[in-house]
Amino acid sequence: MKILLFLCLWSGYSAASTVLLIESYHSEYAWDKSYIRGIEKKLSEDIQFYKFQMDTKRLPKSEYENSAKRAYQEYLRVSPSIVILGDDNALTYMLPKLFDEPISIVFLGINSNPRKLLSQYKGRAKITGVLEQPLFVKTMSEIDLMLPHNRKKIRVLFDSGVTSKVAQEYLGRQYRAISDSLSLEAEIFTISTLSEWRTQVQSAYKDGVGAIIVGLYHTIVDDSGTNVPAEQILAWTNEQSPVPLFGFWDFSVGEGKAAGGVVLFGQSQGEAAGESVMAILGGKSANDIPIMVGRNGQAIYHATEMARWGLTPPKDWRKVE
């Protein structure tokens, strides 16, 4: 009897300490690397931490559902007590499969408003998470300080992925709300192909643009429909742009990349999610942990790229290598 009781307790402890992360993208993607570091920083060493990559930056949209089915099979195999859903596609495709499971769900990196989805799928799962919203107003205000008075037009470029479309809608609302108080004019593009991307970059100066903000660029395809490596797109943009580049995410800033920006860090999103996981394992219900907006942005710059354009970063910006 004592042995049986011990085995039951051990089994329960093991299940309660198992966490599965379902990534929308892939672990080589800089954003994923960053938020995984944040999660792992907060998880205690006794937790069994599993990861599954849906790979939706590289797979066509027609394959997303099959990837979600494979993720669900991994969930059944691992049998975790907590599932972390990284970014919009994981939440969109996995919540319908997990909402009635006896688990806790912690999402992160969500650009869309999850309220409608969460109200549609109410079940046994307890849910909390972290929203990710580009720091558009702060970025625009900071760029305004650095551009000459005759170059107050900003071109914002995004790919056509799900996250980009949601981010574009958010930025559009933000811009309309503050446009009267800004001296900058912003134009926001969602781009599918490499040729379109190149056209918007190369035509910037003659179109009166003073700077380009590189949003996301990870689902761009060439003329044959083949996904173009993100690093290749950013390197080309850096080499060919006739105007300075800025970014919304930390992975887009650096030598051979954007010169700077008020950026979001994946690690801070991961740390916030990891803290929620630890609180749940400590006995708190996920439903009692408020959904938060991750606003731990940081103004950063790369000295070489700033010098290339003759720009002086504001004093409170942090230099990065």
PDB file of C-alpha atoms in Angstrom:
ATOM      1  CA  MET A   1       0.000   0.000   0.000  1.00  0.00           C
ATOM      2  CA  LYS A   2       2.820   2.403   0.885  1.00  0.00           C
ATOM      3  CA  ILE A   3       4.568   1.603  -2.386  1.00  0.00           C
ATOM      4  CA  LEU A   4       1.366   2.221  -4.355  1.00  0.00           C
ATOM      5  CA  LEU A   5       0.805   5.540  -2.573  1.00  0.00           C
ATOM      6  CA  PHE A   6       4.384   6.594  -3.303  1.00  0.00           C
ATOM      7  CA  LEU A   7       4.011   5.747  -6.986  1.00  0.00           C
ATOM      8  CA  CYS A   8       0.782   7.726  -7.218  1.00  0.00           C
ATOM      9  CA  LEU A   9       2.359  10.753  -5.584  1.00  0.00           C
ATOM     10  CA  TRP A  10       5.448  10.503  -7.804  1.00  0.00           C
ATOM     11  CA  SER A  11       3.313  10.164 -10.917  1.00  0.00           C
ATOM     12  CA  GLY A  12       1.216  13.191  -9.948  1.00  0.00           C
ATOM     13  CA  TYR A  13       4.283  15.285  -9.212  1.00  0.00           C
ATOM     14  CA  SER A  14       5.836  14.353 -12.562  1.00  0.00           C
ATOM     15  CA  ALA A  15       2.718  15.293 -14.531  1.00  0.00           C
ATOM     16  CA  ALA A  16       2.280  18.527 -12.612  1.00  0.00           C
ATOM     17  CA  SER A  17       5.866  19.526 -13.438  1.00  0.00           C
ATOM     18  CA  THR A  18       5.637  18.912 -17.194  1.00  0.00           C
ATOM     19  CA  VAL A  19       5.375  21.907 -19.508  1.00  0.00           C
ATOM     20  CA  LEU A  20       4.959  21.803 -23.293  1.00  0.00           C
ATOM     21  CA  LEU A  21       5.794  24.811 -25.455  1.00  0.00           C
ATOM     22  CA  ILE A  22       4.130  24.844 -28.880  1.00  0.00           C
ATOM     23  CA  GLU A  23       5.949  27.346 -31.081  1.00  0.00           C
ATOM     24  CA  SER A  24       4.173  28.908 -34.039  1.00  0.00           C
ATOM     25  CA  TYR A  25       7.508  29.124 -35.793  1.00  0.00           C
ATOM     26  CA  HIS A  26      10.841  27.301 -35.368  1.00  0.00           C
ATOM     27  CA  SER A  27      13.575  27.292 -32.764  1.00  0.00           C
ATOM     28  CA  GLU A  28      16.199  28.748 -35.132  1.00  0.00           C
ATOM     29  CA  TYR A  29      14.058  31.882 -35.572  1.00  0.00           C
ATOM     30  CA  ALA A  30      15.608  34.735 -33.544  1.00  0.00           C
ATOM     31  CA  TRP A  31      12.319  35.671 -31.834  1.00  0.00           C
ATOM     32  CA  ASP A  32      11.755  32.079 -30.690  1.00  0.00           C
ATOM     33  CA  LYS A  33      15.346  31.749 -29.480  1.00  0.00           C
ATOM     34  CA  SER A  34      14.916  34.902 -27.449  1.00  0.00           C
ATOM     35  CA  TYR A  35      11.624  34.048 -25.756  1.00  0.00           C
ATOM     36  CA  ILE A  36      12.745  30.475 -25.059  1.00  0.00           C
ATOM     37  CA  ARG A  37      15.744  31.911 -23.187  1.00  0.00           C
ATOM     38  CA  GLY A  38      13.293  33.984 -21.172  1.00  0.00           C
ATOM     39  CA  ILE A  39      11.076  31.007 -20.353  1.00  0.00           C
ATOM     40  CA  GLU A  40      14.016  28.811 -19.365  1.00  0.00           C
ATOM     41  CA  LYS A  41      15.408  31.573 -17.183  1.00  0.00           C
ATOM     42  CA  LYS A  42      12.251  31.486 -15.055  1.00  0.00           C
ATOM     43  CA  LEU A  43      11.488  27.754 -14.946  1.00  0.00           C
ATOM     44  CA  SER A  44      12.908  25.781 -12.061  1.00  0.00           C
ATOM     45  CA  GLU A  45      15.316  22.950 -12.826  1.00  0.00           C
ATOM     46  CA  ASP A  46      12.914  20.183 -11.785  1.00  0.00           C
ATOM     47  CA  ILE A  47      10.421  21.030 -14.559  1.00  0.00           C
ATOM     48  CA  GLN A  48      10.311  18.783 -17.613  1.00  0.00           C
ATOM     49  CA  PHE A  49      10.211  21.234 -20.528  1.00  0.00           C
ATOM     50  CA  TYR A  50       9.260  19.999 -23.994  1.00  0.00           C
ATOM     51  CA  LYS A  51       9.069  21.981 -27.252  1.00  0.00           C
ATOM     52  CA  PHE A  52       7.200  21.482 -30.525  1.00  0.00           C
ATOM     53  CA  GLN A  53       7.706  23.633 -33.620  1.00  0.00           C
ATOM     54  CA  MET A  54       4.709  24.292 -35.897  1.00  0.00           C
ATOM     55  CA  ASP A  55       7.090  25.952 -38.396  1.00  0.00           C
ATOM     56  CA  THR A  56       4.473  28.297 -39.862  1.00  0.00           C
ATOM     57  CA  LYS A  57       7.024  30.849 -41.048  1.00  0.00           C
ATOM     58  CA  ARG A  58       8.253  28.327 -43.608  1.00  0.00           C
ATOM     59  CA  LEU A  59       5.243  26.100 -44.280  1.00  0.00           C
ATOM     60  CA  PRO A  60       2.453  27.249 -46.635  1.00  0.00           C
ATOM     61  CA  LYS A  61      -0.795  28.195 -44.908  1.00  0.00           C
ATOM     62  CA  SER A  62      -2.451  25.088 -46.346  1.00  0.00           C
ATOM     63  CA  GLU A  63      -0.206  23.025 -44.046  1.00  0.00           C
ATOM     64  CA  TYR A  64      -0.931  24.901 -40.804  1.00  0.00           C
ATOM     65  CA  GLU A  65      -3.772  22.619 -39.745  1.00  0.00           C
ATOM     66  CA  ASN A  66      -1.690  19.477 -40.318  1.00  0.00           C
ATOM     67  CA  SER A  67       1.081  21.012 -38.245  1.00  0.00           C
ATOM     68  CA  ALA A  68      -1.454  21.723 -35.494  1.00  0.00           C
ATOM     69  CA  LYS A  69      -2.584  18.093 -35.589  1.00  0.00           C
ATOM     70  CA  ARG A  70       1.018  16.974 -35.105  1.00  0.00           C
ATOM     71  CA  ALA A  71       1.326  19.405 -32.209  1.00  0.00           C
ATOM     72  CA  TYR A  72      -1.772  17.902 -30.635  1.00  0.00           C
ATOM     73  CA  GLN A  73      -0.304  14.412 -30.959  1.00  0.00           C
ATOM     74  CA  GLU A  74       2.782  15.695 -29.146  1.00  0.00           C
ATOM     75  CA  TYR A  75       0.511  17.101 -26.436  1.00  0.00           C
ATOM     76  CA  LEU A  76      -1.080  13.668 -25.999  1.00  0.00           C
ATOM     77  CA  ARG A  77       2.333  12.008 -25.863  1.00  0.00           C
ATOM     78  CA  VAL A  78       3.815  14.428 -23.313  1.00  0.00           C
ATOM     79  CA  SER A  79       0.628  14.853 -21.241  1.00  0.00           C
ATOM     80  CA  PRO A  80       1.675  18.180 -19.696  1.00  0.00           C
ATOM     81  CA  SER A  81      -0.149  20.093 -17.000  1.00  0.00           C
ATOM     82  CA  ILE A  82       0.708  23.417 -18.666  1.00  0.00           C
ATOM     83  CA  VAL A  83       0.921  24.289 -22.362  1.00  0.00           C
ATOM     84  CA  ILE A  84       2.656  27.464 -23.514  1.00  0.00           C
ATOM     85  CA  LEU A  85       1.430  28.728 -26.891  1.00  0.00           C
ATOM     86  CA  GLY A  86       4.000  30.922 -28.634  1.00  0.00           C
ATOM     87  CA  ASP A  87       2.578  33.549 -31.024  1.00  0.00           C
ATOM     88  CA  ASP A  88      -0.689  33.954 -32.916  1.00  0.00           C
ATOM     89  CA  ASN A  89      -0.766  30.821 -35.061  1.00  0.00           C
ATOM     90  CA  ALA A  90      -0.235  28.506 -32.094  1.00  0.00           C
ATOM     91  CA  LEU A  91      -3.100  30.163 -30.203  1.00  0.00           C
ATOM     92  CA  THR A  92      -5.413  30.232 -33.231  1.00  0.00           C
ATOM     93  CA  TYR A  93      -4.860  26.617 -34.261  1.00  0.00           C
ATOM     94  CA  MET A  94      -4.285  24.964 -30.886  1.00  0.00           C
ATOM     95  CA  LEU A  95      -6.903  26.581 -28.643  1.00  0.00           C
ATOM     96  CA  PRO A  96      -9.773  24.797 -30.464  1.00  0.00           C
ATOM     97  CA  LYS A  97      -7.984  21.511 -29.711  1.00  0.00           C
ATOM     98  CA  LEU A  98      -6.997  22.256 -26.111  1.00  0.00           C
ATOM     99  CA  PHE A  99      -9.734  24.462 -24.633  1.00  0.00           C
ATOM    100  CA  ASP A 100     -11.591  21.592 -22.984  1.00  0.00           C
ATOM    101  CA  GLU A 101      -8.515  19.774 -21.690  1.00  0.00           C
ATOM    102  CA  PRO A 102      -7.819  19.743 -17.911  1.00  0.00           C
ATOM    103  CA  ILE A 103      -4.739  21.924 -18.258  1.00  0.00           C
ATOM    104  CA  SER A 104      -3.489  25.475 -17.877  1.00  0.00           C
ATOM    105  CA  ILE A 105      -2.575  27.466 -21.002  1.00  0.00           C
ATOM    106  CA  VAL A 106      -0.133  30.382 -21.050  1.00  0.00           C
ATOM    107  CA  PHE A 107       0.184  32.241 -24.340  1.00  0.00           C
ATOM    108  CA  LEU A 108       2.822  34.778 -25.375  1.00  0.00           C
ATOM    109  CA  GLY A 109       3.677  36.940 -28.364  1.00  0.00           C
ATOM    110  CA  ILE A 110       0.021  37.510 -29.273  1.00  0.00           C
ATOM    111  CA  ASN A 111      -0.522  40.521 -31.522  1.00  0.00           C
ATOM    112  CA  SER A 112      -4.244  40.100 -32.058  1.00  0.00           C
ATOM    113  CA  ASN A 113      -6.902  40.754 -29.452  1.00  0.00           C
ATOM    114  CA  PRO A 114      -7.604  37.224 -28.151  1.00  0.00           C
ATOM    115  CA  ARG A 115     -10.914  38.143 -26.503  1.00  0.00           C
ATOM    116  CA  LYS A 116     -13.158  36.807 -29.280  1.00  0.00           C
ATOM    117  CA  LEU A 117     -11.216  33.556 -29.599  1.00  0.00           C
ATOM    118  CA  LEU A 118     -11.159  33.010 -25.833  1.00  0.00           C
ATOM    119  CA  SER A 119     -14.903  33.658 -25.531  1.00  0.00           C
ATOM    120  CA  GLN A 120     -15.592  31.236 -28.374  1.00  0.00           C
ATOM    121  CA  TYR A 121     -13.612  28.391 -26.791  1.00  0.00           C
ATOM    122  CA  LYS A 122     -14.528  28.145 -23.130  1.00  0.00           C
ATOM    123  CA  GLY A 123     -13.920  24.854 -21.414  1.00  0.00           C
ATOM    124  CA  ARG A 124     -11.921  23.209 -18.653  1.00  0.00           C
ATOM    125  CA  ALA A 125      -8.613  24.778 -19.621  1.00  0.00           C
ATOM    126  CA  LYS A 126      -7.544  27.751 -17.509  1.00  0.00           C
ATOM    127  CA  ILE A 127      -5.906  30.493 -19.572  1.00  0.00           C
ATOM    128  CA  THR A 128      -3.651  33.525 -19.176  1.00  0.00           C
ATOM    129  CA  GLY A 129      -0.913  35.121 -21.257  1.00  0.00           C
ATOM    130  CA  VAL A 130       1.137  38.003 -22.582  1.00  0.00           C
ATOM    131  CA  LEU A 131       0.258  40.264 -25.517  1.00  0.00           C
ATOM    132  CA  GLU A 132       2.896  41.632 -27.885  1.00  0.00           C
ATOM    133  CA  GLN A 133       2.291  45.013 -29.488  1.00  0.00           C
ATOM    134  CA  PRO A 134       4.963  46.947 -31.439  1.00  0.00           C
ATOM    135  CA  LEU A 135       5.992  50.203 -29.748  1.00  0.00           C
ATOM    136  CA  PHE A 136       4.858  52.303 -32.678  1.00  0.00           C
ATOM    137  CA  VAL A 137       4.170  55.645 -30.993  1.00  0.00           C
ATOM    138  CA  LYS A 138       7.478  55.685 -29.121  1.00  0.00           C
ATOM    139  CA  THR A 139       9.413  54.586 -32.201  1.00  0.00           C
ATOM    140  CA  MET A 140       7.866  57.286 -34.375  1.00  0.00           C
ATOM    141  CA  SER A 141       8.541  59.966 -31.762  1.00  0.00           C
ATOM    142  CA  GLU A 142      12.191  58.954 -31.476  1.00  0.00           C
ATOM    143  CA  ILE A 143      12.763  58.788 -35.237  1.00  0.00           C
ATOM    144  CA  ASP A 144      11.184  62.218 -35.565  1.00  0.00           C
ATOM    145  CA  LEU A 145      14.056  63.648 -33.492  1.00  0.00           C
ATOM    146  CA  MET A 146      16.694  62.286 -35.868  1.00  0.00           C
ATOM    147  CA  LEU A 147      15.321  63.044 -39.332  1.00  0.00           C
ATOM    148  CA  PRO A 148      15.811  66.353 -41.210  1.00  0.00           C
ATOM    149  CA  HIS A 149      12.770  68.603 -41.445  1.00  0.00           C
ATOM    150  CA  ASN A 150      12.314  67.901 -45.163  1.00  0.00           C
ATOM    151  CA  ARG A 151      12.283  64.099 -44.718  1.00  0.00           C
ATOM    152  CA  LYS A 152       9.415  63.454 -42.320  1.00  0.00           C
ATOM    153  CA  LYS A 153       7.859  60.518 -44.139  1.00  0.00           C
ATOM    154  CA  ILE A 154       8.257  56.959 -42.804  1.00  0.00           C
ATOM    155  CA  ARG A 155       7.724  53.763 -44.787  1.00  0.00           C
ATOM    156  CA  VAL A 156       6.841  50.714 -42.651  1.00  0.00           C
ATOM    157  CA  LEU A 157       7.327  47.330 -44.315  1.00  0.00           C
ATOM    158  CA  PHE A 158       5.781  44.036 -43.217  1.00  0.00           C
ATOM    159  CA  ASP A 159       5.511  40.652 -44.871  1.00  0.00           C
ATOM    160  CA  SER A 160       2.071  39.124 -45.403  1.00  0.00           C
ATOM    161  CA  GLY A 161       2.155  36.619 -42.527  1.00  0.00           C
ATOM    162  CA  VAL A 162      -0.605  36.393 -39.946  1.00  0.00           C
ATOM    163  CA  THR A 163       1.390  38.242 -37.277  1.00  0.00           C
ATOM    164  CA  SER A 164       2.266  41.000 -39.736  1.00  0.00           C
ATOM    165  CA  LYS A 165      -1.343  41.542 -40.774  1.00  0.00           C
ATOM    166  CA  VAL A 166      -2.453  41.814 -37.167  1.00  0.00           C
ATOM    167  CA  ALA A 167       0.451  44.134 -36.336  1.00  0.00           C
ATOM    168  CA  GLN A 168      -0.340  46.296 -39.351  1.00  0.00           C
ATOM    169  CA  GLU A 169      -3.951  46.704 -38.229  1.00  0.00           C
ATOM    170  CA  TYR A 170      -2.766  47.661 -34.754  1.00  0.00           C
ATOM    171  CA  LEU A 171      -0.244  50.173 -36.106  1.00  0.00           C
ATOM    172  CA  GLY A 172      -2.863  51.637 -38.419  1.00  0.00           C
ATOM    173  CA  ARG A 173      -5.191  52.277 -35.474  1.00  0.00           C
ATOM    174  CA  GLN A 174      -2.331  53.763 -33.459  1.00  0.00           C
ATOM    175  CA  TYR A 175      -1.306  56.041 -36.306  1.00  0.00           C
ATOM    176  CA  ARG A 176      -4.818  57.296 -36.940  1.00  0.00           C
ATOM    177  CA  ALA A 177      -5.173  58.073 -33.238  1.00  0.00           C
ATOM    178  CA  ILE A 178      -1.978  60.150 -33.011  1.00  0.00           C
ATOM    179  CA  SER A 179      -1.401  61.413 -36.555  1.00  0.00           C
ATOM    180  CA  ASP A 180      -2.581  64.935 -35.752  1.00  0.00           C
ATOM    181  CA  SER A 181       0.074  65.281 -33.033  1.00  0.00           C
ATOM    182  CA  LEU A 182       2.982  63.974 -35.147  1.00  0.00           C
ATOM    183  CA  SER A 183       5.131  65.822 -37.637  1.00  0.00           C
ATOM    184  CA  LEU A 184       5.827  62.468 -39.300  1.00  0.00           C
ATOM    185  CA  GLU A 185       3.749  60.886 -42.025  1.00  0.00           C
ATOM    186  CA  ALA A 186       3.598  57.079 -42.020  1.00  0.00           C
ATOM    187  CA  GLU A 187       2.718  54.668 -44.798  1.00  0.00           C
ATOM    188  CA  ILE A 188       2.370  50.987 -43.902  1.00  0.00           C
ATOM    189  CA  PHE A 189       2.754  48.194 -46.474  1.00  0.00           C
ATOM    190  CA  THR A 190       2.044  44.463 -46.331  1.00  0.00           C
ATOM    191  CA  ILE A 191       4.209  42.700 -48.908  1.00  0.00           C
ATOM    192  CA  SER A 192       4.132  39.131 -50.243  1.00  0.00           C
ATOM    193  CA  THR A 193       6.942  38.879 -52.798  1.00  0.00           C
ATOM    194  CA  LEU A 194      10.630  39.706 -52.970  1.00  0.00           C
ATOM    195  CA  SER A 195      10.153  41.895 -56.036  1.00  0.00           C
ATOM    196  CA  GLU A 196       7.510  43.981 -54.232  1.00  0.00           C
ATOM    197  CA  TRP A 197       9.782  44.333 -51.195  1.00  0.00           C
ATOM    198  CA  ARG A 198      12.707  45.474 -53.332  1.00  0.00           C
ATOM    199  CA  THR A 199      10.561  48.009 -55.146  1.00  0.00           C
ATOM    200  CA  GLN A 200       9.373  49.610 -51.900  1.00  0.00           C
ATOM    201  CA  VAL A 201      12.939  49.799 -50.563  1.00  0.00           C
ATOM    202  CA  GLN A 202      14.605  51.132 -53.714  1.00  0.00           C
ATOM    203  CA  SER A 203      11.932  53.751 -54.427  1.00  0.00           C
ATOM    204  CA  ALA A 204      11.941  55.178 -50.899  1.00  0.00           C
ATOM    205  CA  TYR A 205      14.165  58.206 -51.404  1.00  0.00           C
ATOM    206  CA  LYS A 206      12.561  59.407 -54.645  1.00  0.00           C
ATOM    207  CA  ASP A 207       9.171  59.016 -52.935  1.00  0.00           C
ATOM    208  CA  GLY A 208      10.250  61.472 -50.246  1.00  0.00           C
ATOM    209  CA  VAL A 209      10.726  58.860 -47.524  1.00  0.00           C
ATOM    210  CA  GLY A 210      13.163  59.747 -44.734  1.00  0.00           C
ATOM    211  CA  ALA A 211      13.452  56.307 -43.124  1.00  0.00           C
ATOM    212  CA  ILE A 212      12.202  52.748 -43.437  1.00  0.00           C
ATOM    213  CA  ILE A 213      10.990  50.753 -40.456  1.00  0.00           C
ATOM    214  CA  VAL A 214      11.565  47.061 -41.068  1.00  0.00           C
ATOM    215  CA  GLY A 215       8.721  45.174 -39.435  1.00  0.00           C
ATOM    216  CA  LEU A 216       8.590  41.443 -40.169  1.00  0.00           C
ATOM    217  CA  TYR A 217      10.072  39.926 -43.323  1.00  0.00           C
ATOM    218  CA  HIS A 218       9.924  36.176 -42.782  1.00  0.00           C
ATOM    219  CA  THR A 219       7.205  34.972 -45.180  1.00  0.00           C
ATOM    220  CA  ILE A 220       8.450  36.757 -48.314  1.00  0.00           C
ATOM    221  CA  VAL A 221       8.586  34.505 -51.381  1.00  0.00           C
ATOM    222  CA  ASP A 222      10.434  34.784 -54.691  1.00  0.00           C
ATOM    223  CA  ASP A 223       8.830  34.578 -58.144  1.00  0.00           C
ATOM    224  CA  SER A 224       8.651  30.788 -57.923  1.00  0.00           C
ATOM    225  CA  GLY A 225       6.818  30.932 -54.587  1.00  0.00           C
ATOM    226  CA  THR A 226       9.809  29.727 -52.582  1.00  0.00           C
ATOM    227  CA  ASN A 227      10.321  31.266 -49.158  1.00  0.00           C
ATOM    228  CA  VAL A 228      13.329  33.612 -49.101  1.00  0.00           C
ATOM    229  CA  PRO A 229      15.565  33.328 -45.998  1.00  0.00           C
ATOM    230  CA  ALA A 230      14.834  36.221 -43.636  1.00  0.00           C
ATOM    231  CA  GLU A 231      18.539  36.949 -43.083  1.00  0.00           C
ATOM    232  CA  GLN A 232      18.994  37.343 -46.838  1.00  0.00           C
ATOM    233  CA  ILE A 233      16.138  39.871 -47.062  1.00  0.00           C
ATOM    234  CA  LEU A 234      17.435  41.975 -44.180  1.00  0.00           C
ATOM    235  CA  ALA A 235      21.020  41.943 -45.493  1.00  0.00           C
ATOM    236  CA  TRP A 236      19.871  43.018 -48.966  1.00  0.00           C
ATOM    237  CA  THR A 237      17.679  45.752 -47.478  1.00  0.00           C
ATOM    238  CA  ASN A 238      20.610  47.074 -45.459  1.00  0.00           C
ATOM    239  CA  GLU A 239      22.860  47.154 -48.523  1.00  0.00           C
ATOM    240  CA  GLN A 240      20.358  48.637 -50.963  1.00  0.00           C
ATOM    241  CA  SER A 241      18.235  51.019 -48.924  1.00  0.00           C
ATOM    242  CA  PRO A 242      18.742  54.684 -49.881  1.00  0.00           C
ATOM    243  CA  VAL A 243      17.483  55.782 -46.432  1.00  0.00           C
ATOM    244  CA  PRO A 244      18.173  54.738 -42.809  1.00  0.00           C
ATOM    245  CA  LEU A 245      16.578  51.581 -41.446  1.00  0.00           C
ATOM    246  CA  PHE A 246      14.888  51.189 -38.066  1.00  0.00           C
ATOM    247  CA  GLY A 247      13.157  48.208 -36.464  1.00  0.00           C
ATOM    248  CA  PHE A 248      10.401  47.145 -34.058  1.00  0.00           C
ATOM    249  CA  TRP A 249      12.081  43.927 -32.842  1.00  0.00           C
ATOM    250  CA  ASP A 250      15.531  43.449 -31.336  1.00  0.00           C
ATOM    251  CA  PHE A 251      16.578  40.797 -33.865  1.00  0.00           C
ATOM    252  CA  SER A 252      16.337  43.315 -36.715  1.00  0.00           C
ATOM    253  CA  VAL A 253      18.884  45.754 -35.212  1.00  0.00           C
ATOM    254  CA  GLY A 254      22.658  45.381 -35.556  1.00  0.00           C
ATOM    255  CA  GLU A 255      25.566  45.532 -37.972  1.00  0.00           C
ATOM    256  CA  GLY A 256      24.312  44.854 -41.475  1.00  0.00           C
ATOM    257  CA  LYS A 257      20.745  45.296 -40.224  1.00  0.00           C
ATOM    258  CA  ALA A 258      18.634  48.218 -38.991  1.00  0.00           C
ATOM    259  CA  ALA A 259      20.418  51.104 -37.256  1.00  0.00           C
ATOM    260  CA  GLY A 260      18.155  51.138 -34.195  1.00  0.00           C
ATOM    261  CA  GLY A 261      14.663  51.412 -32.823  1.00  0.00           C
ATOM    262  CA  VAL A 262      12.466  51.181 -29.759  1.00  0.00           C
ATOM    263  CA  VAL A 263      12.196  47.427 -29.883  1.00  0.00           C
ATOM    264  CA  LEU A 264      10.430  44.472 -28.343  1.00  0.00           C
ATOM    265  CA  PHE A 265      12.510  41.649 -26.872  1.00  0.00           C
ATOM    266  CA  GLY A 266      11.355  38.072 -27.089  1.00  0.00           C
ATOM    267  CA  GLN A 267      13.163  37.348 -23.841  1.00  0.00           C
ATOM    268  CA  SER A 268      10.939  39.692 -21.837  1.00  0.00           C
ATOM    269  CA  GLN A 269       7.838  37.971 -23.250  1.00  0.00           C
ATOM    270  CA  GLY A 270       9.320  34.601 -22.336  1.00  0.00           C
ATOM    271  CA  GLU A 271      10.186  35.726 -18.818  1.00  0.00           C
ATOM    272  CA  ALA A 272       6.641  36.971 -18.242  1.00  0.00           C
ATOM    273  CA  ALA A 273       5.216  33.666 -19.500  1.00  0.00           C
ATOM    274  CA  GLY A 274       7.701  31.720 -17.378  1.00  0.00           C
ATOM    275  CA  GLU A 275       6.695  33.649 -14.272  1.00  0.00           C
ATOM    276  CA  SER A 276       3.057  32.766 -14.947  1.00  0.00           C
ATOM    277  CA  VAL A 277       3.975  29.101 -15.313  1.00  0.00           C
ATOM    278  CA  MET A 278       5.781  29.126 -11.976  1.00  0.00           C
ATOM    279  CA  ALA A 279       2.839  30.856 -10.297  1.00  0.00           C
ATOM    280  CA  ILE A 280       0.491  28.170 -11.644  1.00  0.00           C
ATOM    281  CA  LEU A 281       2.781  25.380 -10.466  1.00  0.00           C
ATOM    282  CA  GLY A 282       2.819  27.126  -7.103  1.00  0.00           C
ATOM    283  CA  GLY A 283      -0.933  26.689  -6.821  1.00  0.00           C
ATOM    284  CA  LYS A 284      -2.386  29.806  -8.463  1.00  0.00           C
ATOM    285  CA  SER A 285      -5.129  29.392 -11.059  1.00  0.00           C
ATOM    286  CA  ALA A 286      -4.252  30.680 -14.535  1.00  0.00           C
ATOM    287  CA  ASN A 287      -7.689  32.290 -14.612  1.00  0.00           C
ATOM    288  CA  ASP A 288      -6.636  34.448 -11.672  1.00  0.00           C
ATOM    289  CA  ILE A 289      -3.516  35.752 -13.456  1.00  0.00           C
ATOM    290  CA  PRO A 290      -4.471  38.812 -15.546  1.00  0.00           C
ATOM    291  CA  ILE A 291      -3.605  38.815 -19.236  1.00  0.00           C
ATOM    292  CA  MET A 292      -0.890  41.444 -19.585  1.00  0.00           C
ATOM    293  CA  VAL A 293       0.569  43.581 -22.341  1.00  0.00           C
ATOM    294  CA  GLY A 294       4.338  43.179 -22.606  1.00  0.00           C
ATOM    295  CA  ARG A 295       5.694  46.699 -22.728  1.00  0.00           C
ATOM    296  CA  ASN A 296       9.289  46.136 -21.697  1.00  0.00           C
ATOM    297  CA  GLY A 297      10.652  47.768 -24.837  1.00  0.00           C
ATOM    298  CA  GLN A 298      14.122  49.231 -25.088  1.00  0.00           C
ATOM    299  CA  ALA A 299      15.568  51.940 -27.317  1.00  0.00           C
ATOM    300  CA  ILE A 300      18.718  50.474 -28.872  1.00  0.00           C
ATOM    301  CA  TYR A 301      21.138  51.384 -31.654  1.00  0.00           C
ATOM    302  CA  HIS A 302      24.203  50.084 -33.478  1.00  0.00           C
ATOM    303  CA  ALA A 303      26.991  52.668 -33.668  1.00  0.00           C
ATOM    304  CA  THR A 304      28.305  51.658 -37.113  1.00  0.00           C
ATOM    305  CA  GLU A 305      24.887  51.757 -38.731  1.00  0.00           C
ATOM    306  CA  MET A 306      24.010  55.076 -37.096  1.00  0.00           C
ATOM    307  CA  ALA A 307      27.325  56.588 -38.239  1.00  0.00           C
ATOM    308  CA  ARG A 308      26.730  55.368 -41.779  1.00  0.00           C
ATOM    309  CA  TRP A 309      23.712  57.669 -42.010  1.00  0.00           C
ATOM    310  CA  GLY A 310      25.160  60.499 -39.956  1.00  0.00           C
ATOM    311  CA  LEU A 311      22.579  59.973 -37.219  1.00  0.00           C
ATOM    312  CA  THR A 312      23.043  60.749 -33.535  1.00  0.00           C
ATOM    313  CA  PRO A 313      20.973  58.477 -31.285  1.00  0.00           C
ATOM    314  CA  PRO A 314      19.106  60.048 -28.366  1.00  0.00           C
ATOM    315  CA  LYS A 315      21.102  59.918 -25.124  1.00  0.00           C
ATOM    316  CA  ASP A 316      18.888  57.318 -23.469  1.00  0.00           C
ATOM    317  CA  TRP A 317      19.330  54.769 -26.249  1.00  0.00           C
ATOM    318  CA  ARG A 318      21.435  51.706 -25.414  1.00  0.00           C
ATOM    319  CA  LYS A 319      24.313  50.733 -27.687  1.00  0.00           C
ATOM    320  CA  VAL A 320      24.303  47.134 -28.964  1.00  0.00           C
ATOM    321  CA  GLU A 321      27.061  45.148 -30.634  1.00  0.00           C
TER     322      GLU A 321
END
